[in-house]
Short mmCIF file of C-alpha atoms in Angstrom, two decimals:
data_model
loop_
_atom_site.label_atom_id
_atom_site.label_comp_id
_atom_site.label_asym_id
_atom_site.label_seq_id
_atom_site.Cartn_x
_atom_site.Cartn_y
_atom_site.Cartn_z
CA MET B 22 -0.32 7.50 0.18
CA GLU B 23 1.22 4.91 2.15
CA ILE B 24 3.92 5.19 4.75
CA SER B 25 5.77 2.56 5.76
CA ILE B 26 9.83 2.93 8.27
CA LEU B 27 11.40 0.15 9.08
CA GLY B 28 15.26 -0.12 11.18
CA ASP B 29 16.63 -0.62 14.44
CA PHE B 30 16.12 2.89 16.03
CA ASN B 31 17.52 2.56 19.23
CA VAL B 32 15.15 5.33 20.79
CA HIS B 33 13.55 4.48 24.00
CA HIS B 34 9.89 5.67 24.68
CA GLN B 35 7.76 4.31 28.06
CA LEU B 36 4.32 4.57 26.42
CA TRP B 37 4.92 3.37 23.71
CA LEU B 38 8.04 0.76 23.33
CA SER B 39 7.90 -0.81 27.03
CA SER B 40 10.90 0.65 28.16
CA PRO B 41 11.53 1.34 31.63
CA PHE B 42 12.70 5.42 30.20
CA ALA B 43 12.46 7.44 27.48
CA GLY B 44 15.14 9.41 26.40
CA HIS B 45 15.70 12.73 24.04
CA PRO B 46 15.53 11.16 20.60
CA GLY B 47 12.44 8.25 21.66
CA GLU B 48 9.95 11.38 22.48
CA LEU B 49 11.50 12.44 18.94
CA ALA B 50 10.27 9.11 17.38
CA PHE B 51 6.89 8.61 19.53
CA ASN B 52 5.92 12.28 18.38
CA PHE B 53 6.67 11.84 14.61
CA ALA B 54 4.64 8.93 14.58
CA ILE B 55 2.30 10.64 15.92
CA LEU B 56 2.21 13.10 14.02
CA HIS B 57 2.22 11.32 10.88
CA ASP B 58 -0.06 8.73 12.39
CA LEU B 59 1.51 5.67 12.07
CA GLU B 60 1.59 2.36 13.90
CA GLN B 61 4.19 0.89 15.81
CA LEU B 62 4.18 -2.64 14.62
CA VAL B 63 6.94 -4.77 16.23
CA GLN B 64 5.38 -4.95 19.43
CA HIS B 65 7.16 -7.50 21.38
CA PRO B 66 11.52 -7.37 22.07
CA THR B 67 13.60 -7.34 19.38
CA CYS B 68 17.14 -6.29 21.57
CA ILE B 69 18.36 -9.62 23.90
CA PRO B 70 20.74 -7.94 26.20
CA ASP B 71 24.11 -9.08 26.71
CA ARG B 72 24.83 -7.81 30.29
CA LEU B 73 23.01 -8.36 33.71
CA GLU B 74 21.59 -4.88 33.79
CA ASP B 75 20.28 -4.00 30.51
CA THR B 76 16.70 -5.08 29.78
CA LEU B 77 14.57 -6.14 26.55
CA ASN B 78 13.62 -3.33 24.27
CA ILE B 79 12.03 -3.18 21.52
CA LEU B 80 14.57 -1.00 19.98
CA ASP B 81 13.81 -2.09 15.96
CA PHE B 82 11.02 -0.19 14.19
CA PHE B 83 8.04 -0.68 11.62
CA LEU B 84 6.49 1.94 10.88
CA THR B 85 3.02 2.30 8.66
CA SER B 86 0.25 4.67 7.96
CA ASN B 87 -1.53 1.21 7.20
CA ALA B 88 -1.29 -1.16 9.91
CA SER B 89 -3.83 -3.68 8.01
CA ALA B 90 -1.82 -3.87 5.34
CA ASN B 91 1.62 -5.35 7.10
CA ALA B 92 2.37 -8.23 8.57
CA VAL B 93 5.10 -8.53 11.41
CA SER B 94 6.95 -11.42 12.99
CA LEU B 95 10.21 -12.24 14.88
CA ALA B 96 12.22 -14.85 14.91
CA PHE B 97 15.65 -15.58 16.23
CA THR B 98 19.02 -13.84 15.88
CA LEU B 99 21.45 -14.76 13.12
CA GLY B 100 24.86 -15.24 14.39
CA SER B 101 26.15 -13.17 17.18
CA SER B 102 23.74 -10.75 16.93
CA ASP B 103 22.22 -8.98 19.47
CA HIS B 104 18.40 -8.57 17.93
CA ASN B 105 15.49 -11.06 17.16
CA LEU B 106 14.53 -11.12 13.51
CA ILE B 107 12.49 -9.05 11.67
CA SER B 108 10.22 -10.48 8.82
CA VAL B 109 8.13 -7.85 7.14
CA CYS B 110 4.91 -9.26 4.72
CA LEU B 111 4.01 -6.44 2.43
CA PHE B 112 0.57 -6.26 0.44
CA LEU B 113 0.82 -3.83 -1.81
CA GLN B 114 -1.37 -2.89 -4.42
CA PHE B 115 -0.53 -0.15 -7.67
CA LEU B 116 -2.17 0.92 -10.86
CA LEU B 117 -0.94 -0.06 -13.82
CA ARG B 118 -1.64 3.00 -16.67
CA ILE B 119 -2.01 2.56 -19.89
CA PRO B 120 -1.79 5.61 -21.83
CA SER B 121 -4.28 7.06 -24.18
CA GLY B 122 -4.34 4.93 -27.53
CA GLY B 123 -3.45 1.87 -25.85
CA LYS B 124 0.35 2.76 -26.99
CA PRO B 125 2.84 2.61 -24.54
CA ALA B 126 5.19 5.33 -23.39
CA LYS B 127 8.19 5.41 -24.74
CA GLY B 128 11.22 3.52 -22.81
CA ASN B 129 8.67 1.46 -20.48
CA THR B 130 10.31 -2.11 -20.50
CA ILE B 131 7.14 -3.41 -19.64
CA PHE B 132 5.39 -2.74 -22.44
CA LYS B 133 8.32 -3.47 -25.29
CA LYS B 134 7.51 -5.65 -28.16
CA ARG B 135 9.83 -9.15 -27.87
CA ARG B 136 11.55 -9.06 -31.68
CA THR B 137 12.24 -11.90 -33.52
#
């Protein structure tokens, strides 16, 4: 089973996100990722500072258990957002099971016959 978690987490961690400090929520997120063997794929700052004292930060995450099956890229902001747009490409594989006897399960819309 693969796990992917993404979103605007607004947490900081020095070792993980190139943040100037680490807060308790950042420690929790970091420990959760380590505990579940998740890799953070967003590697460049996503938050654009709107105050002089602020710095560039990675506040948007894409945590995944299968880094090789996903691709992340950043684009410019949309509208007045202070975050860069993140584009994620997921390479999904799934297995379609046909019940024994070759008959579809009741209610399975994939295999319903067309009425003529």
